[in-house]
Short mmCIF file of C-alpha atoms and ligand atoms in Angstrom, two decimals:
data_model
loop_
_atom_site.label_atom_id
_atom_site.label_comp_id
_atom_site.label_asym_id
_atom_site.label_seq_id
_atom_site.Cartn_x
_atom_site.Cartn_y
_atom_site.Cartn_z
CA UNK A 218 22.03 -20.87 -4.59
CA UNK A 219 20.49 -17.58 -3.26
CA UNK A 220 17.07 -17.98 -1.70
CA UNK A 221 14.32 -16.92 -4.11
CA UNK A 222 11.82 -14.23 -3.13
CA UNK A 223 9.04 -16.88 -3.01
CA UNK A 224 11.15 -19.05 -0.63
CA UNK A 225 11.70 -16.00 1.56
CA UNK A 226 7.97 -15.27 1.71
CA UNK A 227 7.07 -18.91 2.47
CA UNK A 228 9.74 -19.02 5.16
CA UNK A 229 8.65 -15.70 6.75
CA UNK A 230 5.03 -16.89 6.69
CA UNK A 231 5.95 -20.02 8.70
CA UNK A 232 8.49 -18.35 10.98
CA UNK A 233 6.13 -15.57 12.06
CA UNK A 234 2.79 -17.37 12.01
CA UNK A 235 1.10 -16.21 8.85
CA UNK A 236 0.63 -19.44 6.88
CA UNK A 237 1.53 -23.04 7.73
CA UNK A 238 1.52 -26.20 5.63
CA UNK A 239 -1.83 -27.98 6.15
CA UNK A 240 -1.69 -31.18 8.35
CA UNK A 241 2.04 -30.58 8.77
CA UNK A 242 2.64 -33.02 11.66
CA UNK A 243 1.32 -35.84 9.44
CA UNK A 244 3.75 -34.97 6.66
CA UNK A 245 1.40 -32.41 5.17
CA UNK A 246 -1.51 -32.67 2.75
CA UNK A 247 -0.18 -31.29 -0.50
CA UNK A 248 -1.33 -27.82 -1.50
CA UNK A 249 -3.39 -27.20 1.63
CA UNK A 250 -2.48 -24.22 3.80
CA UNK A 251 -3.55 -23.08 7.26
CA UNK A 252 -3.62 -19.41 8.15
CA UNK A 253 -1.95 -18.70 11.53
CA UNK A 254 -2.54 -15.85 13.97
CA UNK A 255 -1.11 -13.06 11.79
CA UNK A 256 -2.35 -14.63 8.52
CA UNK A 257 -5.95 -14.71 9.64
CA UNK A 258 -5.76 -11.05 10.73
CA UNK A 259 -4.31 -10.02 7.40
CA UNK A 260 -6.89 -12.07 5.49
CA UNK A 261 -9.74 -10.65 7.63
CA UNK A 262 -8.45 -7.09 7.10
CA UNK A 263 -8.41 -7.67 3.35
CA UNK A 264 -11.94 -9.05 3.31
CA UNK A 265 -13.08 -6.13 5.52
CA UNK A 266 -11.53 -3.64 3.11
CA UNK A 267 -13.31 -5.31 0.20
CA UNK A 268 -16.64 -5.41 1.99
CA UNK A 269 -16.28 -1.76 3.08
CA UNK A 270 -15.60 -0.48 -0.45
CA UNK A 271 -18.14 -2.75 -2.22
CA UNK A 272 -21.00 -3.11 0.25
CA UNK A 273 -20.78 -0.70 3.16
CA UNK A 274 -19.90 2.44 1.17
CA UNK A 275 -22.37 1.79 -1.73
CA UNK A 276 -26.10 2.21 -2.00
CA UNK A 277 -26.40 -0.17 -4.93
CA UNK A 278 -24.82 -3.40 -3.59
CA UNK A 279 -26.25 -5.85 -1.04
CA UNK A 280 -24.27 -8.50 0.78
CA UNK A 281 -25.02 -12.26 0.96
CA UNK A 282 -23.60 -15.44 2.47
CA UNK A 283 -24.90 -18.52 0.64
CA UNK A 284 -24.55 -22.24 1.34
CA UNK A 285 -21.55 -24.09 -0.13
CA UNK A 286 -23.75 -27.14 -0.93
CA UNK A 287 -26.41 -26.38 -3.51
CA UNK A 288 -29.01 -28.40 -5.40
CA UNK A 289 -27.18 -30.41 -8.12
CA UNK A 290 -29.56 -28.91 -10.78
CA UNK A 291 -27.78 -25.60 -10.09
CA UNK A 292 -24.62 -26.98 -11.63
CA UNK A 293 -26.43 -28.51 -14.58
CA UNK A 294 -28.11 -25.14 -15.23
CA UNK A 295 -24.87 -23.19 -14.81
CA UNK A 296 -23.06 -25.40 -17.28
CA UNK A 297 -20.49 -26.62 -14.77
CA UNK A 298 -21.49 -30.31 -15.06
CA UNK A 299 -20.90 -30.22 -18.83
CA UNK A 300 -18.38 -27.46 -19.37
CA UNK A 301 -16.20 -27.04 -16.30
CA UNK A 302 -13.35 -29.19 -17.54
CA UNK A 303 -9.62 -28.88 -17.90
CA UNK A 304 -7.83 -31.22 -20.26
CA UNK A 305 -5.27 -33.47 -18.60
CA UNK A 306 -2.49 -35.70 -19.97
CA UNK A 307 -0.81 -38.50 -18.02
CA UNK A 308 2.75 -39.74 -18.48
CA UNK A 309 2.75 -43.45 -19.29
CA UNK A 310 6.24 -43.74 -17.80
CA UNK A 311 6.41 -41.65 -14.57
CA UNK A 312 2.64 -41.47 -14.10
CA UNK A 313 2.70 -37.71 -13.47
CA UNK A 314 -0.38 -35.72 -14.53
CA UNK A 315 -0.28 -32.44 -16.45
CA UNK A 316 -2.73 -29.76 -17.47
CA UNK A 317 -2.66 -30.15 -21.27
CA UNK A 318 -2.79 -26.39 -21.78
CA UNK A 319 0.53 -26.00 -19.89
CA UNK A 320 2.44 -28.45 -22.17
CA UNK A 321 4.83 -27.23 -24.90
CA UNK A 322 4.88 -30.68 -26.57
CA UNK A 323 1.51 -32.47 -26.11
CA UNK A 324 3.07 -35.90 -26.63
CA UNK A 325 6.25 -35.83 -24.42
CA UNK A 326 6.39 -35.68 -20.60
CA UNK A 327 8.18 -32.45 -19.57
CA UNK A 328 9.74 -34.25 -16.57
CA UNK A 329 11.00 -37.60 -17.90
CA UNK A 330 10.43 -37.41 -21.67
CA UNK A 331 8.07 -40.40 -21.51
CA UNK A 332 5.02 -40.72 -23.77
CA UNK A 333 1.88 -38.78 -22.74
CA UNK A 334 -1.68 -40.02 -23.13
CA UNK A 335 -4.03 -38.06 -25.36
CA UNK A 336 -5.57 -35.06 -23.59
CA UNK A 337 -8.66 -36.14 -21.65
CA UNK A 338 -11.32 -33.96 -20.01
CA UNK A 339 -11.29 -33.75 -16.22
CA UNK A 340 -14.19 -32.11 -14.39
CA UNK A 341 -12.90 -29.72 -11.75
CA UNK A 342 -15.84 -30.02 -9.38
CA UNK A 343 -15.53 -31.95 -6.14
CA UNK A 344 -18.36 -34.42 -5.83
CA UNK A 345 -19.68 -35.87 -2.58
CA UNK A 346 -22.91 -37.42 -1.20
CA UNK A 347 -25.51 -35.84 1.02
CA UNK A 348 -26.81 -38.14 3.79
CA UNK A 349 -25.70 -41.66 4.78
CA UNK A 350 -26.21 -43.42 1.42
CA UNK A 351 -23.66 -43.02 -1.36
CA UNK A 352 -25.81 -43.39 -4.44
CA UNK A 353 -26.76 -41.35 -7.47
CA UNK A 354 -29.51 -38.99 -6.55
CA UNK A 355 -27.67 -38.04 -3.35
CA UNK A 356 -24.79 -36.46 -5.20
CA UNK A 357 -23.84 -32.91 -4.35
CA UNK A 358 -20.96 -30.73 -5.39
CA UNK A 359 -18.78 -28.41 -3.36
CA UNK A 360 -19.33 -25.07 -5.15
CA UNK A 361 -16.54 -24.13 -7.58
CA UNK A 362 -17.57 -20.44 -7.43
CA UNK A 363 -19.70 -18.37 -5.05
CA UNK A 364 -21.54 -16.69 -7.94
CA UNK A 365 -24.34 -19.24 -8.36
CA UNK A 366 -25.66 -18.64 -4.84
CA UNK A 367 -26.34 -15.05 -5.85
CA UNK A 368 -28.05 -15.94 -9.15
CA UNK A 369 -30.40 -18.47 -7.54
CA UNK A 370 -31.40 -15.85 -4.94
CA UNK A 371 -32.13 -13.16 -7.54
CA UNK A 372 -35.89 -13.56 -7.03
CA UNK A 373 -35.60 -13.52 -3.20
CA UNK A 374 -33.69 -10.28 -3.41
CA UNK A 375 -36.18 -8.67 -5.78
CA UNK A 376 -39.07 -9.72 -3.53
CA UNK A 377 -37.49 -8.77 -0.22
CA UNK A 378 -35.44 -5.65 -1.04
CA UNK A 379 -37.04 -4.34 -4.28
CA UNK A 380 -33.78 -2.94 -5.74
CA UNK A 381 -33.81 -1.05 -9.02
CA UNK A 382 -31.24 -1.63 -11.82
CA UNK A 383 -28.36 -1.24 -11.72
CA UNK A 384 -27.72 -3.10 -8.46
CA UNK A 385 -25.33 -5.76 -7.25
CA UNK A 386 -24.96 -8.65 -4.86
CA UNK A 387 -21.67 -9.35 -3.10
CA UNK A 388 -20.34 -12.42 -1.31
CA UNK A 389 -17.10 -13.68 0.20
CA UNK A 390 -16.74 -17.40 0.74
CA UNK A 391 -14.97 -20.69 0.12
CA UNK A 392 -14.89 -22.38 -3.24
CA UNK A 393 -13.46 -25.71 -4.31
CA UNK A 394 -11.85 -26.87 -7.56
CA UNK A 395 -10.07 -30.14 -8.07
CA UNK A 396 -7.22 -28.40 -9.89
CA UNK A 397 -4.93 -30.66 -11.93
CA UNK A 398 -1.78 -28.68 -11.11
CA UNK A 399 -2.10 -26.67 -7.92
CA UNK A 400 1.02 -24.89 -6.68
CA UNK A 401 2.99 -21.73 -6.20
CA UNK A 402 2.21 -21.62 -2.47
CA UNK A 403 -1.36 -20.30 -1.95
CA UNK A 404 -1.71 -19.07 -5.55
CA UNK A 405 -3.49 -22.14 -6.85
CA UNK A 406 -5.10 -24.50 -4.33
CA UNK A 407 -8.10 -26.81 -4.39
CA UNK A 408 -9.85 -25.01 -1.52
CA UNK A 409 -9.77 -21.23 -1.65
CA UNK A 410 -11.81 -18.14 -0.89
CA UNK A 411 -13.39 -15.83 -3.41
CA UNK A 412 -14.83 -12.32 -3.21
CA UNK A 413 -17.42 -11.88 -5.90
CA UNK A 414 -19.85 -9.23 -7.08
CA UNK A 415 -22.71 -9.90 -9.43
CA UNK A 416 -23.76 -6.51 -10.80
CA UNK A 417 -27.11 -6.55 -12.68
CA UNK A 418 -27.51 -3.92 -15.39
CA UNK A 419 -29.69 -3.02 -18.37
CA UNK A 420 -28.21 -4.97 -21.34
CA UNK A 421 -27.43 -1.77 -23.23
CA UNK A 422 -25.45 -0.42 -20.24
CA UNK A 423 -23.25 -3.54 -19.94
CA UNK A 424 -20.19 -2.33 -21.91
CA UNK A 425 -19.84 0.90 -19.88
CA UNK A 426 -20.51 -0.99 -16.61
CA UNK A 427 -17.76 -3.52 -17.50
CA UNK A 428 -15.27 -0.65 -18.14
CA UNK A 429 -16.23 1.11 -14.88
CA UNK A 430 -15.79 -2.12 -12.84
CA UNK A 431 -12.42 -2.89 -14.45
CA UNK A 432 -11.13 0.54 -13.42
CA UNK A 433 -12.75 0.36 -9.97
CA UNK A 434 -11.20 -3.01 -9.16
CA UNK A 435 -7.79 -2.09 -10.57
CA UNK A 436 -7.72 1.09 -8.42
CA UNK A 437 -8.82 -0.86 -5.33
CA UNK A 438 -5.54 -2.85 -5.31
CA UNK A 439 -3.50 0.33 -5.83
CA UNK A 440 -5.31 2.16 -3.04
CA UNK A 441 -4.47 -0.66 -0.64
CA UNK A 442 -0.81 -0.31 -1.48
CA UNK A 443 0.07 -2.57 -4.45
CA UNK A 444 2.86 -0.88 -6.47
CA UNK A 445 1.66 0.45 -9.81
CA UNK A 446 4.44 -1.32 -11.73
CA UNK A 447 3.33 -4.72 -10.35
CA UNK A 448 -0.25 -4.47 -11.57
CA UNK A 449 -1.61 -4.69 -15.11
CA UNK A 450 -4.76 -5.49 -17.03
CA UNK A 451 -5.00 -8.29 -19.62
CA UNK A 452 -7.90 -8.76 -22.03
CA UNK A 453 -9.05 -12.39 -22.61
CA UNK A 454 -8.83 -13.65 -26.17
CA UNK A 455 -11.97 -15.27 -27.60
CA UNK A 456 -10.49 -18.76 -27.22
CA UNK A 457 -9.93 -18.13 -23.47
CA UNK A 458 -13.41 -16.92 -22.53
CA UNK A 459 -15.42 -19.09 -20.11
CA UNK A 460 -18.53 -20.71 -21.59
CA UNK A 461 -20.80 -18.01 -20.16
CA UNK A 462 -18.69 -14.88 -20.81
CA UNK A 463 -19.05 -12.26 -23.59
CA UNK A 464 -15.87 -10.41 -22.54
CA UNK A 465 -13.35 -10.59 -19.70
CA UNK A 466 -10.43 -8.55 -18.39
CA UNK A 467 -8.02 -9.94 -15.83
CA UNK A 468 -6.23 -7.82 -13.28
CA UNK A 469 -2.78 -9.42 -13.07
CA UNK A 470 -0.02 -9.20 -10.46
CA UNK A 471 3.70 -9.58 -11.11
CA UNK A 472 4.25 -12.57 -8.80
CA UNK A 473 7.81 -13.91 -8.29
CA UNK A 474 6.85 -16.73 -10.76
CA UNK A 475 5.55 -14.25 -13.35
CA UNK A 476 2.44 -12.26 -14.21
CA UNK A 477 -0.73 -14.10 -13.18
CA UNK A 478 -4.41 -13.46 -12.52
CA UNK A 479 -5.55 -11.81 -9.31
CA UNK A 480 -9.07 -11.11 -10.39
CA UNK A 481 -11.27 -11.49 -13.50
CA UNK A 482 -13.97 -8.95 -14.46
CA UNK A 483 -16.38 -10.53 -16.89
CA UNK A 484 -19.55 -9.64 -18.80
CA UNK A 485 -21.66 -12.80 -18.15
CA UNK A 486 -24.53 -11.31 -20.21
CA UNK A 487 -27.94 -12.92 -19.44
CA UNK A 488 -26.58 -16.47 -19.54
CA UNK A 489 -27.02 -17.35 -15.88
CA UNK A 490 -30.50 -15.90 -15.21
CA UNK A 491 -31.80 -17.47 -18.47
CA UNK A 492 -30.38 -20.87 -17.66
CA UNK A 493 -31.76 -20.87 -14.10
CA UNK A 494 -35.14 -19.66 -15.36
CA UNK A 495 -35.22 -22.59 -17.77
CA UNK A 496 -34.04 -25.25 -15.28
CA UNK A 497 -36.11 -24.03 -12.33
CA UNK A 498 -39.19 -22.98 -14.37
CA UNK A 499 -39.30 -19.72 -12.40
CA UNK A 500 -39.64 -16.31 -13.97
CA UNK A 501 -36.30 -14.61 -13.32
CA UNK A 502 -36.90 -11.53 -15.42
CA UNK A 503 -36.70 -8.04 -14.08
CA UNK A 504 -39.73 -5.74 -14.44
CA UNK A 505 -38.82 -2.16 -15.29
CA UNK A 506 -41.86 -0.23 -14.03
CA UNK A 507 -41.01 3.02 -15.77
CA UNK A 508 -40.69 1.39 -19.19
CA UNK A 509 -43.29 -1.24 -18.30
CA UNK A 510 -41.22 -4.05 -19.75
CA UNK A 511 -39.71 -7.33 -18.58
CA UNK A 512 -36.23 -8.52 -19.52
CA UNK A 513 -33.23 -10.45 -18.30
CA UNK A 514 -30.57 -8.07 -16.95
CA UNK A 515 -26.93 -8.55 -18.02
CA UNK A 516 -24.43 -9.39 -15.30
CA UNK A 517 -21.01 -7.82 -14.77
CA UNK A 518 -18.92 -9.95 -12.47
CA UNK A 519 -15.73 -8.83 -10.69
CA UNK A 520 -14.43 -12.06 -9.21
CA UNK A 521 -11.28 -12.05 -7.08
CA UNK A 522 -9.43 -14.56 -4.96
CA UNK A 523 -8.80 -13.76 -1.30
CA UNK A 524 -5.79 -16.05 -0.97
CA UNK A 525 -4.19 -14.77 -4.18
CA UNK A 526 -4.69 -11.21 -3.06
CA UNK A 527 -3.15 -11.96 0.38
CA UNK A 528 -0.16 -13.47 -1.38
CA UNK A 529 0.18 -10.50 -3.72
CA UNK A 530 0.06 -8.05 -0.77
CA UNK A 531 2.69 -10.11 1.12
CA UNK A 532 4.99 -10.17 -1.89
CA UNK A 533 4.50 -6.45 -2.59
CA UNK A 534 5.10 -5.46 1.06
CA UNK A 535 8.22 -7.59 1.58
CA UNK A 536 11.24 -5.32 1.93
CA UNK A 537 14.82 -5.96 2.95
CA UNK A 538 16.42 -2.75 4.21
CA UNK A 539 19.98 -1.81 4.95
CA UNK A 540 19.84 0.16 8.11
CA UNK A 541 22.42 2.93 8.13
CA UNK A 542 25.08 1.74 10.60
CA UNK A 543 24.97 5.12 12.32
CA UNK A 544 21.24 4.86 12.98
CA UNK A 545 20.86 4.24 16.67
CA UNK A 546 17.74 3.81 18.64
CA UNK A 547 17.76 5.65 21.88
CA UNK A 548 15.36 4.32 24.46
CA UNK A 549 15.20 6.91 27.17
CA UNK A 550 15.39 5.53 30.65
CA UNK A 551 17.46 5.17 33.73
CA UNK A 552 20.36 3.65 31.86
CA UNK A 553 19.74 5.70 28.76
CA UNK A 554 20.52 2.67 26.60
CA UNK A 555 21.46 2.96 22.95
CA UNK A 556 20.34 0.10 20.79
CA UNK A 557 21.70 -0.54 17.36
CA UNK A 558 19.43 -2.18 14.82
CA UNK A 559 20.73 -4.64 12.20
CA UNK A 560 19.61 -4.75 8.65
CA UNK A 561 15.97 -5.56 8.71
CA UNK A 562 13.11 -7.30 6.91
CA UNK A 563 9.95 -5.17 6.96
CA UNK A 564 6.48 -5.99 5.70
CA UNK A 565 5.32 -2.60 4.50
CA UNK A 566 1.62 -3.46 4.59
CA UNK A 567 -0.61 -0.41 4.60
CA UNK A 568 -2.44 0.65 7.75
CA UNK A 569 -5.72 -1.05 6.79
CA UNK A 570 -4.13 -4.39 6.11
CA UNK A 571 -1.36 -4.60 8.76
CA UNK A 572 -2.34 -7.42 11.14
CA UNK A 573 -1.14 -5.46 14.17
CA UNK A 574 -1.37 -1.70 14.50
CA UNK A 575 0.66 -1.35 17.72
CA UNK A 576 2.86 -3.65 19.82
CA UNK A 577 3.53 -2.73 23.46
CA UNK A 578 6.97 -3.79 24.69
CA UNK A 579 8.57 -3.49 28.11
CA UNK A 580 12.23 -2.42 27.94
CA UNK A 581 13.10 -4.46 30.98
CA UNK A 582 11.39 -7.79 31.42
CA UNK A 583 12.56 -8.23 35.02
CA UNK A 584 10.88 -5.06 36.36
CA UNK A 585 7.31 -6.03 37.38
CA UNK A 586 6.07 -2.41 37.44
CA UNK A 587 7.20 -1.93 33.84
CA UNK A 588 5.74 -5.23 32.68
CA UNK A 589 2.42 -4.53 34.38
CA UNK A 590 2.14 -1.05 32.98
CA UNK A 591 2.96 -2.30 29.45
CA UNK A 592 0.31 -5.05 29.77
CA UNK A 593 -2.29 -2.56 30.94
CA UNK A 594 -1.53 -0.22 28.07
CA UNK A 595 -1.89 -3.06 25.55
CA UNK A 596 -5.25 -4.15 27.05
CA UNK A 597 -6.52 -0.60 26.78
CA UNK A 598 -5.33 -0.20 23.13
CA UNK A 599 -6.88 -3.59 22.20
CA UNK A 600 -10.32 -2.10 22.90
CA UNK A 601 -9.91 0.18 19.92
CA UNK A 602 -7.72 -1.71 17.39
CA UNK A 603 -5.45 -4.70 16.95
CA UNK A 604 -2.61 -4.42 19.47
CA UNK A 605 -0.28 -6.98 21.07
CA UNK A 606 1.91 -7.24 24.13
CA UNK A 607 5.31 -8.94 23.72
CA UNK A 608 8.13 -9.50 26.17
CA UNK A 609 9.70 -12.61 24.70
CA UNK A 610 13.06 -11.12 23.75
CA UNK A 611 15.42 -8.16 24.01
CA UNK A 612 14.05 -4.87 22.63
CA UNK A 613 16.15 -5.12 19.47
CA UNK A 614 14.75 -8.63 18.76
CA UNK A 615 11.21 -7.52 19.49
CA UNK A 616 11.52 -4.61 17.01
CA UNK A 617 12.86 -6.98 14.35
CA UNK A 618 9.97 -9.39 14.89
CA UNK A 619 7.34 -6.63 14.78
CA UNK A 620 8.91 -5.24 11.54
CA UNK A 621 8.68 -8.66 9.96
CA UNK A 622 4.93 -8.92 10.60
CA UNK A 623 4.33 -5.32 9.50
CA UNK A 624 3.35 -3.86 12.88
CA UNK A 625 2.86 -0.11 12.32
CA UNK A 626 4.03 1.16 15.73
CA UNK A 627 6.04 -0.16 18.65
CA UNK A 628 5.33 1.36 22.08
CA UNK A 629 8.17 0.92 24.58
CA UNK A 630 7.67 1.27 28.28
CA UNK A 631 10.91 2.06 30.14
CA UNK A 632 12.08 3.15 33.58
CA UNK A 633 11.46 6.80 32.83
CA UNK A 634 7.82 5.99 31.94
CA UNK A 635 7.28 5.21 35.62
CA UNK A 636 8.29 8.79 36.44
CA UNK A 637 6.94 10.90 33.60
CA UNK A 638 4.06 8.64 32.37
CA UNK A 639 5.39 8.83 28.79
CA UNK A 640 6.22 6.02 26.38
CA UNK A 641 8.39 5.85 23.26
CA UNK A 642 6.48 5.31 20.02
CA UNK A 643 8.52 4.02 17.10
CA UNK A 644 7.21 4.32 13.53
CA UNK A 645 7.75 1.17 11.46
CA UNK A 646 8.66 2.92 8.23
CA UNK A 647 10.63 5.97 9.34
CA UNK A 648 12.00 4.32 12.50
CA UNK A 649 11.56 7.76 14.12
CA UNK A 650 10.72 7.79 17.78
CA UNK A 651 8.52 10.17 19.77
CA UNK A 652 7.74 10.41 23.48
CA UNK A 653 3.97 10.42 24.02
CA UNK A 654 2.16 10.67 27.29
CA UNK A 655 0.10 7.58 28.13
CA UNK A 656 -3.17 9.48 28.56
CA UNK A 657 -2.84 10.83 24.96
CA UNK A 658 -1.71 7.54 23.43
CA UNK A 659 -5.01 6.17 22.23
CA UNK A 660 -6.02 9.48 20.68
CA UNK A 661 -2.56 9.70 18.99
CA UNK A 662 -3.11 6.32 17.34
CA UNK A 663 -6.73 6.93 16.40
CA UNK A 664 -5.60 10.10 14.56
CA UNK A 665 -2.97 8.12 12.69
CA UNK A 666 -5.00 4.98 11.93
CA UNK A 667 -8.48 6.09 11.05
P1 LIG B 862 -7.09 -19.44 -13.36
O1 LIG B 862 -7.13 -19.03 -14.82
O2 LIG B 862 -5.90 -18.89 -12.60
O3 LIG B 862 -7.37 -20.86 -13.14
P2 LIG B 862 -9.79 -18.69 -13.33
O4 LIG B 862 -9.85 -17.75 -14.48
O5 LIG B 862 -10.29 -20.07 -13.51
O6 LIG B 862 -8.32 -18.70 -12.70
P3 LIG B 862 -12.02 -17.49 -12.08
O7 LIG B 862 -12.94 -18.64 -12.34
O8 LIG B 862 -12.12 -16.24 -12.86
O9 LIG B 862 -10.53 -18.03 -12.10
O10 LIG B 862 -12.09 -17.20 -10.49
C1 LIG B 862 -12.00 -15.89 -9.98
C2 LIG B 862 -10.83 -15.75 -9.00
O11 LIG B 862 -10.83 -16.80 -8.06
C3 LIG B 862 -9.49 -15.82 -9.71
O12 LIG B 862 -9.13 -14.58 -10.25
C4 LIG B 862 -8.59 -16.20 -8.55
O13 LIG B 862 -8.20 -15.03 -7.81
C5 LIG B 862 -9.49 -17.05 -7.68
N1 LIG B 862 -9.19 -18.48 -7.94
C6 LIG B 862 -9.64 -19.26 -8.94
N2 LIG B 862 -9.15 -20.49 -8.87
C7 LIG B 862 -8.33 -20.52 -7.77
C8 LIG B 862 -7.51 -21.51 -7.17
N3 LIG B 862 -7.47 -22.74 -7.64
N4 LIG B 862 -6.75 -21.17 -6.08
C9 LIG B 862 -6.82 -19.90 -5.56
N5 LIG B 862 -7.57 -18.94 -6.10
C10 LIG B 862 -8.33 -19.22 -7.19
#
């Protein structure tokens, strides 16, 4: 059977050090994933791009980083203790557990045909205990969304920064949900990262603000390189809306397993501030000093998943290319070698997301002057952007590896470099090569990258 696209992505992620199975040497802990050296760079680049466009470049959004553990009253007020359930059904025969909403026939097990139990509610929050004694009163939850940290700090933000409506708070951080059916690699896990914005607006401005955020967030994925045909919007039906939401639009990606949510943009109305005001007995209204009136702002919430976005960008960038057999790579040098490249796998990540911008490679590993010069060049480039040095294979192999991790440029140091102080720079996408003098190299890259 041919390998599926998803299998190819999972295999590339392990082979090249993007994402590994969690606790692998112990047989793995199901549905946990560890980001390796390239994975963490990609993930950090994605988070940086989000922060840049939503916090750094805007005057109306402030960043936050709240605690994962919060007072358990927060989750009573938010509705999560009573409403954050999925319905589950268990097979009486094979004992497998299913999310009831995913079942075609609610009475028959889709795996063995056995009889299913009636659908029963299952709270998705992870519960634990704070301190040494495991008793009620010490219970705390791992947050199932980052949003609540921003609502409970609404007053602190008003008092410390005095923002005027409309304004937003933004946060990136881990969330935890005890999902009934995690799966599809990093798409649905029990521990994941979210990037969320809570945008506070005048109630009458909420519909336009929702539309503007939907377009803004949709365009953000396109600007970072997602192909237009792989992205779409999907409006939630009334039966799908979360307990707090007035309206919600999902941005969906065409994953190898089908269209699925990347990000949801919801109008949460004044539900959260009103609930927290009631449960905390604090006044969480906003005072409009031009109109001299107090009210609860509405909240527009663009809420995206970091891990899902990383997976979508990996899938979208994965390319298998037939290299024209006549395409030869000429590495100038003493021996004037000609190197033929095989068909290749390339991750065509855009320049902001690519984990490595330039890899410096010595053409001959057994020539100490070449190796030393290549290492020095890499150290110098690393001061300005993500660069690596690699001498663990022949030049053809090194190119192939760098293509697979999406490295934008390969810099080769050869014998001639020792004479003319020039290196060969190969462009990942065009595979064109240019000779560039070492003293112009950094400037050359800075022009291309920033
Ligand atoms: P789904 O319908 O897929 O369960 P959701 O609608 O419950 O998702 P939200 O509560 O809107 O998700 O969370 C916002 C974002 O957080 C999602 O769009 C997704 O990118 C991410 N996310 C939610 N749950 C998970 C999970 N279990 N694993 C990875 N990412 C998740």
